[in-house]
mmCIF file of C-alpha atoms in Angstrom:
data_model
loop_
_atom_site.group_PDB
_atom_site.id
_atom_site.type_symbol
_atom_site.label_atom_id
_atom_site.label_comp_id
_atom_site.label_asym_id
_atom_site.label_seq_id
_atom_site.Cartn_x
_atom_site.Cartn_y
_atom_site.Cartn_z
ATOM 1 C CA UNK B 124 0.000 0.000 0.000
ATOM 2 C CA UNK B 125 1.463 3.227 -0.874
ATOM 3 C CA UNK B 126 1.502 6.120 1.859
ATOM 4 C CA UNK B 127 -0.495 9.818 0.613
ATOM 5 C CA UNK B 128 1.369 12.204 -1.699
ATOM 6 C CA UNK B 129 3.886 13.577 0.439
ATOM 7 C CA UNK B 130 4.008 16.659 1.817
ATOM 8 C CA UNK B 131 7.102 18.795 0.058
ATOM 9 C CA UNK B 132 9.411 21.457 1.318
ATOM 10 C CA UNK B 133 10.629 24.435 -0.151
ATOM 11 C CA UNK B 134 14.078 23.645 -1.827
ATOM 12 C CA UNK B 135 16.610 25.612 -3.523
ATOM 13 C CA UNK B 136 16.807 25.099 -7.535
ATOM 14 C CA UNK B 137 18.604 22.503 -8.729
ATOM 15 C CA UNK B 138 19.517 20.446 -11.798
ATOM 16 C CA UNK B 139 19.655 16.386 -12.572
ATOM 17 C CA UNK B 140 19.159 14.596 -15.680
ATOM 18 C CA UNK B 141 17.893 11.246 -16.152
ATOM 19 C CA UNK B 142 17.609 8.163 -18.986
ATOM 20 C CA UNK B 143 15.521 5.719 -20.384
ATOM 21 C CA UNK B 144 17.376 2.705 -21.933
ATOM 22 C CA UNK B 145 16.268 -0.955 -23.314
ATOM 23 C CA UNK B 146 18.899 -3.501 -22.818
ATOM 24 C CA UNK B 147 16.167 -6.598 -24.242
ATOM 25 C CA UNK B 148 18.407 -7.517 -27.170
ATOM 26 C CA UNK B 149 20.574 -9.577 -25.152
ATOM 27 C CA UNK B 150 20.900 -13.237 -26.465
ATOM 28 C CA UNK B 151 18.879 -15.073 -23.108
ATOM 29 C CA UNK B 152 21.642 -16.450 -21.516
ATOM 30 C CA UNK B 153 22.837 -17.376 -17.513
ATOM 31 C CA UNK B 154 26.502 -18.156 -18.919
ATOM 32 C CA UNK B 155 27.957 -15.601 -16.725
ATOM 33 C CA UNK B 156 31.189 -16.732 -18.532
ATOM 34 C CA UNK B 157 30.043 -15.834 -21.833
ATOM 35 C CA UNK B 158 31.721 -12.433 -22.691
ATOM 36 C CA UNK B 159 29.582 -12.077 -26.074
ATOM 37 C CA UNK B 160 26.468 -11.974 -24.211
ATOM 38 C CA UNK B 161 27.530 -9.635 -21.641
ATOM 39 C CA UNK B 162 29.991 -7.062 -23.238
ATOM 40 C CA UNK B 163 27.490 -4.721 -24.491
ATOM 41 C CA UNK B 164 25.894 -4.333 -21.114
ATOM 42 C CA UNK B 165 29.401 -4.086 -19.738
ATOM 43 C CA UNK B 166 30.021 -1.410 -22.129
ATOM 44 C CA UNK B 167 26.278 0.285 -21.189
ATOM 45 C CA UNK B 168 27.011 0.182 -17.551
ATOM 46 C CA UNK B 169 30.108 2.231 -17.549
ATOM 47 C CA UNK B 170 29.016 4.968 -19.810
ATOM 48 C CA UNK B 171 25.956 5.413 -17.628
ATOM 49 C CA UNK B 172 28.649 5.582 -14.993
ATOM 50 C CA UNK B 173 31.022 7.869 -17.040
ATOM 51 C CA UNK B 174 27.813 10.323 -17.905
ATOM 52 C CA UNK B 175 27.036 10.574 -14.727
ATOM 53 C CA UNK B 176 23.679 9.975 -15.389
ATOM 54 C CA UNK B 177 21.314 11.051 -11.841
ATOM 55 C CA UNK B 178 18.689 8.528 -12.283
ATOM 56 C CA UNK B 179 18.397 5.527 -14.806
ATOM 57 C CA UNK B 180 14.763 3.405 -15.875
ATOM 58 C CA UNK B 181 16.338 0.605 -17.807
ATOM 59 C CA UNK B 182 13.531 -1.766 -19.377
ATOM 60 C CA UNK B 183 14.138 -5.699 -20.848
ATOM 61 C CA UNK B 184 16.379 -6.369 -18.220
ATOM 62 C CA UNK B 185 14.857 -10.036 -18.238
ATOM 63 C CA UNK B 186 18.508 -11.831 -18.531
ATOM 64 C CA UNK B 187 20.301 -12.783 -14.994
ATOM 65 C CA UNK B 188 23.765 -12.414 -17.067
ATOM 66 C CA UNK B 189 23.387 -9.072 -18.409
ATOM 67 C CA UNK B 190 21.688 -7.811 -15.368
ATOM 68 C CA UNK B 191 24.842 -8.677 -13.430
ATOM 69 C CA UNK B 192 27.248 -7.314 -15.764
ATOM 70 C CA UNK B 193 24.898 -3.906 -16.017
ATOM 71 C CA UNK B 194 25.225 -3.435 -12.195
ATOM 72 C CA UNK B 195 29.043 -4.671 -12.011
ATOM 73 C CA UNK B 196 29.762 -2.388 -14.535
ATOM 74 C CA UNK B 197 27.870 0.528 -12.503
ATOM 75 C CA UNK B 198 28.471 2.904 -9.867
ATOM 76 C CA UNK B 199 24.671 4.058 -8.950
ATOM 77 C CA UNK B 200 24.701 4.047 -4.742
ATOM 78 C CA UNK B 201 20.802 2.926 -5.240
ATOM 79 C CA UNK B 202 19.702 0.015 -7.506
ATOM 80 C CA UNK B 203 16.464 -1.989 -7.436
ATOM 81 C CA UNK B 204 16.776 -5.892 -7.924
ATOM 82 C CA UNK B 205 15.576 -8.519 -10.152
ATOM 83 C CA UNK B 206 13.545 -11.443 -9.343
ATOM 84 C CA UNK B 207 15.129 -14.789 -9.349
ATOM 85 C CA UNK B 208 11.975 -16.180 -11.122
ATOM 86 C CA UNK B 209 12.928 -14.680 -14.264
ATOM 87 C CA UNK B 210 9.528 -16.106 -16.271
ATOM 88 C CA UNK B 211 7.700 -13.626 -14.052
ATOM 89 C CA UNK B 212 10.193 -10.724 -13.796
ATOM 90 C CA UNK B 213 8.875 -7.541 -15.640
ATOM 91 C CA UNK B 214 12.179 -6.531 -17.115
ATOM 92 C CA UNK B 215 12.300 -3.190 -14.887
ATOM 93 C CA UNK B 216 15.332 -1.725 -12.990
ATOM 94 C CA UNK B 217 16.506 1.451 -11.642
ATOM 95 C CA UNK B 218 20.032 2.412 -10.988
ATOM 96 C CA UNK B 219 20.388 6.192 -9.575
ATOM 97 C CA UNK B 220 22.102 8.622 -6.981
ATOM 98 C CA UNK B 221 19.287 8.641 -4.490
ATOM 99 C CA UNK B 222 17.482 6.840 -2.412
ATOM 100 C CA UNK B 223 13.840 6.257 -2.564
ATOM 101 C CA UNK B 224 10.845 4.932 -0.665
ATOM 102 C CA UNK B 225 7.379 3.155 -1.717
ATOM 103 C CA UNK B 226 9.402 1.355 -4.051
ATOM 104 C CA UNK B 227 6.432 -1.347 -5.836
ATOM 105 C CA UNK B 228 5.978 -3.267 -9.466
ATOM 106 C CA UNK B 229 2.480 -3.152 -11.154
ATOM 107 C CA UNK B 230 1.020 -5.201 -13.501
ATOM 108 C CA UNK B 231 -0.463 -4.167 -16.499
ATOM 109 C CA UNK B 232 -4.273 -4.815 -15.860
ATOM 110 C CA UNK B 233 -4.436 -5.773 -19.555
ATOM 111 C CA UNK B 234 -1.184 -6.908 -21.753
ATOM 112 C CA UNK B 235 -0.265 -9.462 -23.891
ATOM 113 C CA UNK B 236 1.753 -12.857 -23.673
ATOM 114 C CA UNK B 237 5.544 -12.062 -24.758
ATOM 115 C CA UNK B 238 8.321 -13.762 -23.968
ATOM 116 C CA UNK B 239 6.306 -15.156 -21.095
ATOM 117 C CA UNK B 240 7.222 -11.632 -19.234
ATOM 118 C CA UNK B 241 4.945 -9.793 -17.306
ATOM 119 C CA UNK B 242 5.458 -6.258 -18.396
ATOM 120 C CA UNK B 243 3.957 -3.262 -16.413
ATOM 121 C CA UNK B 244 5.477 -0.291 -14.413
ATOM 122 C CA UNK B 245 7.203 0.880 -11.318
ATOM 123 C CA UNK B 246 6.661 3.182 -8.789
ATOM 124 C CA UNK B 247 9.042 5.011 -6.584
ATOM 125 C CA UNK B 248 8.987 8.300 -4.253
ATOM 126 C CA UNK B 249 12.675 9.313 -4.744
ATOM 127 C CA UNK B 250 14.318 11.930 -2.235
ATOM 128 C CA UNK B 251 16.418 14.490 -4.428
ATOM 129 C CA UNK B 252 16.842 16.558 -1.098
ATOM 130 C CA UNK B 253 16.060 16.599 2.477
ATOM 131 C CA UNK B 254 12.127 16.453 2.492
ATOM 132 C CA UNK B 255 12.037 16.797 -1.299
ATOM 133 C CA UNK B 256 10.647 14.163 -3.195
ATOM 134 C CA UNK B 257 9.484 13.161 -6.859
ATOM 135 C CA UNK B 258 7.206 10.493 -7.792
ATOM 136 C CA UNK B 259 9.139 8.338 -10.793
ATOM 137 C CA UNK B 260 7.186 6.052 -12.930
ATOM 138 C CA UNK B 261 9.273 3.578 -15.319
ATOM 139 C CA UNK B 262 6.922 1.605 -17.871
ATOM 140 C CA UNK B 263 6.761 -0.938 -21.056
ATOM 141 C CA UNK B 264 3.978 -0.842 -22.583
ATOM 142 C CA UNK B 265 2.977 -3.597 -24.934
ATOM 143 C CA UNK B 266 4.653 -4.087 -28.220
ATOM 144 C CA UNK B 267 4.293 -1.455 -31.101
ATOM 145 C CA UNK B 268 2.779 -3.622 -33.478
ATOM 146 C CA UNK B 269 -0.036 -4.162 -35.867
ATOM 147 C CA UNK B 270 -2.198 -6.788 -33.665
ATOM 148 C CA UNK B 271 -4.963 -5.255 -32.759
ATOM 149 C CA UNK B 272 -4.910 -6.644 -29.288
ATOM 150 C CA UNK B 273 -1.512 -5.235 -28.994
ATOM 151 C CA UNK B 274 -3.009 -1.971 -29.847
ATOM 152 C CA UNK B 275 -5.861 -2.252 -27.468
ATOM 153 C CA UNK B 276 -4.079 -3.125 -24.865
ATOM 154 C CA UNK B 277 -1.160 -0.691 -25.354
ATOM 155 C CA UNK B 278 -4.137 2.066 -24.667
ATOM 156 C CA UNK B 279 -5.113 0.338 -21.556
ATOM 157 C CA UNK B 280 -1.106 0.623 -20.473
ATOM 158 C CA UNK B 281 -1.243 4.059 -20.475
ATOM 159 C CA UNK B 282 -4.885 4.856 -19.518
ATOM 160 C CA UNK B 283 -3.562 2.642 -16.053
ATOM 161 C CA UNK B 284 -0.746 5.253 -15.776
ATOM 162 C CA UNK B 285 -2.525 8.054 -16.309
ATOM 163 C CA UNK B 286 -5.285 6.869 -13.383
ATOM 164 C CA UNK B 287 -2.587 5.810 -11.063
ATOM 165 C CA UNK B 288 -1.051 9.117 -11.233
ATOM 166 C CA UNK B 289 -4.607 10.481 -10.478
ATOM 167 C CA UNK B 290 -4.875 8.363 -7.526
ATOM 168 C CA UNK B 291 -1.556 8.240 -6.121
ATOM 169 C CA UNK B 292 0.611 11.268 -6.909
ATOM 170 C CA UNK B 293 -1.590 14.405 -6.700
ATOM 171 C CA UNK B 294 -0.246 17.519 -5.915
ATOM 172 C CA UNK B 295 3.331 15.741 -6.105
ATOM 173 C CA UNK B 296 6.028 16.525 -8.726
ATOM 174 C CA UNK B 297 5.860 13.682 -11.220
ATOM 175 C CA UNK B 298 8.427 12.110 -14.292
ATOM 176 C CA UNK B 299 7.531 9.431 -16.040
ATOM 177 C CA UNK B 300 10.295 7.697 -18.190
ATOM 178 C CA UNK B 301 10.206 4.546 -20.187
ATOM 179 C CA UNK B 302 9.987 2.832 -23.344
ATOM 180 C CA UNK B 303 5.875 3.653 -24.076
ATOM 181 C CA UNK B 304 5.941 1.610 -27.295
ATOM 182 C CA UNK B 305 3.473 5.292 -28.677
ATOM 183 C CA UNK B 306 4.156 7.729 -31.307
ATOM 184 C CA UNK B 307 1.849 11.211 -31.174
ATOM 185 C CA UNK B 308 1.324 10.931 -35.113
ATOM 186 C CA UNK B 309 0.563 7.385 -33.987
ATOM 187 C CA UNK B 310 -3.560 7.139 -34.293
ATOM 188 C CA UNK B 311 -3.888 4.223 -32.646
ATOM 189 C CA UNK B 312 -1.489 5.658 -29.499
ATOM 190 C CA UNK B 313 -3.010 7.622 -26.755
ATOM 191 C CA UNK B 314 0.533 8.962 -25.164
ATOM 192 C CA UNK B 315 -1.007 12.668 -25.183
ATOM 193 C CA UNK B 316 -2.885 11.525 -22.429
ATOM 194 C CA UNK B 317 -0.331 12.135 -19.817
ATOM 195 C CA UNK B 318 -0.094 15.863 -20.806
ATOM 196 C CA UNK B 319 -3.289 16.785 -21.545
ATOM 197 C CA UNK B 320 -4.814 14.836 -18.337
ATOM 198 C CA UNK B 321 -2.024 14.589 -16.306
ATOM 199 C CA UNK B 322 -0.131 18.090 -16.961
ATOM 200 C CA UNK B 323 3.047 16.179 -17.761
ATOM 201 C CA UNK B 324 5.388 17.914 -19.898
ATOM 202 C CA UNK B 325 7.324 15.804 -22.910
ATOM 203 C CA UNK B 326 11.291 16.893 -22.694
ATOM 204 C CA UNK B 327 11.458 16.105 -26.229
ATOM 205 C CA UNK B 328 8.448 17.977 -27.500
ATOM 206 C CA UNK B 329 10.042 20.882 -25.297
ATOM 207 C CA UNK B 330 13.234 20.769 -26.972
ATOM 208 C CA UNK B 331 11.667 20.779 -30.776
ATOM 209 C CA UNK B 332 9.652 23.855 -29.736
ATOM 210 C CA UNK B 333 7.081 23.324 -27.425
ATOM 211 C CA UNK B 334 4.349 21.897 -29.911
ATOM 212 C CA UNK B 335 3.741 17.651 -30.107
ATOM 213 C CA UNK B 336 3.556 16.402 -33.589
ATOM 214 C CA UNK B 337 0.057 15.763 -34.577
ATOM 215 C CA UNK B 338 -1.804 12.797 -34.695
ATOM 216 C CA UNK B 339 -2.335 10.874 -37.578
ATOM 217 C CA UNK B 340 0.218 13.329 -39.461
ATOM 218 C CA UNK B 341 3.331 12.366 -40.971
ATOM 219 C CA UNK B 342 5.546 9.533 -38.733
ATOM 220 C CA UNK B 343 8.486 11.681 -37.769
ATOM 221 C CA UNK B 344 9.849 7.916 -35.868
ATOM 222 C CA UNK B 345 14.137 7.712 -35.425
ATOM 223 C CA UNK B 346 15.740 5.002 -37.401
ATOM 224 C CA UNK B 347 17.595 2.677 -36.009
ATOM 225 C CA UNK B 348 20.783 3.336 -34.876
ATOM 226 C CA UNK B 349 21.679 6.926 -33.231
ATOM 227 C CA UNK B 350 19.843 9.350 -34.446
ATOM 228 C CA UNK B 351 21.262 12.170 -36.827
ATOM 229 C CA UNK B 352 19.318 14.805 -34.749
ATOM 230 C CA UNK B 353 16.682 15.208 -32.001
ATOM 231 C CA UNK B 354 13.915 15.833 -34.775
ATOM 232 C CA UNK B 355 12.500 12.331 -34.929
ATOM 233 C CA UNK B 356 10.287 11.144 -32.439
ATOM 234 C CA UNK B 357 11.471 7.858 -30.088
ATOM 235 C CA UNK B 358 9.123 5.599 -28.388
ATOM 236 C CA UNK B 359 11.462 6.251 -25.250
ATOM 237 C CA UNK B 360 9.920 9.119 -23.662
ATOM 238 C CA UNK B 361 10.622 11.246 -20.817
ATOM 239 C CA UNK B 362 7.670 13.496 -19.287
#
């Protein structure tokens, strides 16, 4: 059970930065041996390290291998942990330079069978200062694909974040970062739904000038790869 939006304190201004990564195109492997299967999350771990990165939702983290070498690699003080039972683990870790309380994993009231995962969110009441807290949400929603019961329930996913917040973070400051699997051209994605119900603001849609792409218009999605600009829209969103 989660305690009642916390009351905040005044505190002086101050600056942190955050990231939303997918690490779920590891080969499924518990060779902890096996330095193919591990060296890219090796290599992930110390940049996010390096970058100094403040807080870190990392999503797919379904391997026992590559979670290890992520967190050996790291040098977050705070990091959640995985479930042994990885057939029920919902890929979701956080790895960040404060401590936190209320700390819980939700299901997804509706989702879809994959890779016998049980996707769905987490919830945490970090402590960026003394008596100064934000409510951070990190999510997977169900694939981005053409199933119409991926769709549907893809809607759901973020019609169940957008009530939680309702319910459970009112009057508190709020980021939600993850991989949302929605585009705003996309017309079968409701990710506006955070902003226009929840008041959440979309980094990148601040950084291309304040305005979200429309929906239905034009697909403005990143290739794969790294991305020649920050004009196309990701699926990994921060808001």
């Amino acid at each position: 059970i989660l305690n009642s939006p916390t009351e905040q304190d005044v505190a002086p201004s101050g600056t942190f930065n955050v990231l939303s990564i997918s690490i779920d195109g590891c080969k499924w492997s518990d060779d902890l041996t096996s330095i193919e299967n591990t060296k890219g999350i090796t290599y992930i771990g110390k940049m996010i390290s390096e970058f100094n990165y403040s807080v870190i939702h990392v999503q797919g983290d379904l391997n026992l291998a590559s979670h290890n070498a992520l967190y050996n690699s790291d040098h977050h003080s705070f990091r959640t942990t995985i479930s042994e039972d990885r057939w029920h683990q919902n890929g979701l870790d956080t790895l960040s330079d404060y401590s936190w309380a209320d700390f819980t994993r939700i299901k997804w009231e509706w989702w879809e069978d994959q890779a016998k995962a049980t996707k769905g969110f987490t919830f945490m009441r970090v402590r960026v200062e003394e008596g100064v807290y934000i409510d951070m949400i990190n999510l997977h929603t169900e694939i981005a694909a053409a199933s119409p019961a991926d769709s549907i329930a893809r809607l759901w996913n973020i019609q169940q974040i957008a009530s939680f917040i309702d319910s459970h973070s009112a009057g508190n400051a709020v980021i939600v970062f993850g991989n949302t699997n929605s585009l705003y051209t996309g017309v079968k994605d409701n990710i506006y739904l955070l902003t226009a119900r929840n008041g959440l603001t979309d980094a990148w849609v601040q950084a291309i000038g304040g305005t979200a792409p429309r929906s239905g218009g034009n697909s403005l999605q990143c290739p794969k790869g790294v991305p020649p600009d920050i004009s196309c829209e990701a699926m990994d969103k921060v808001l």
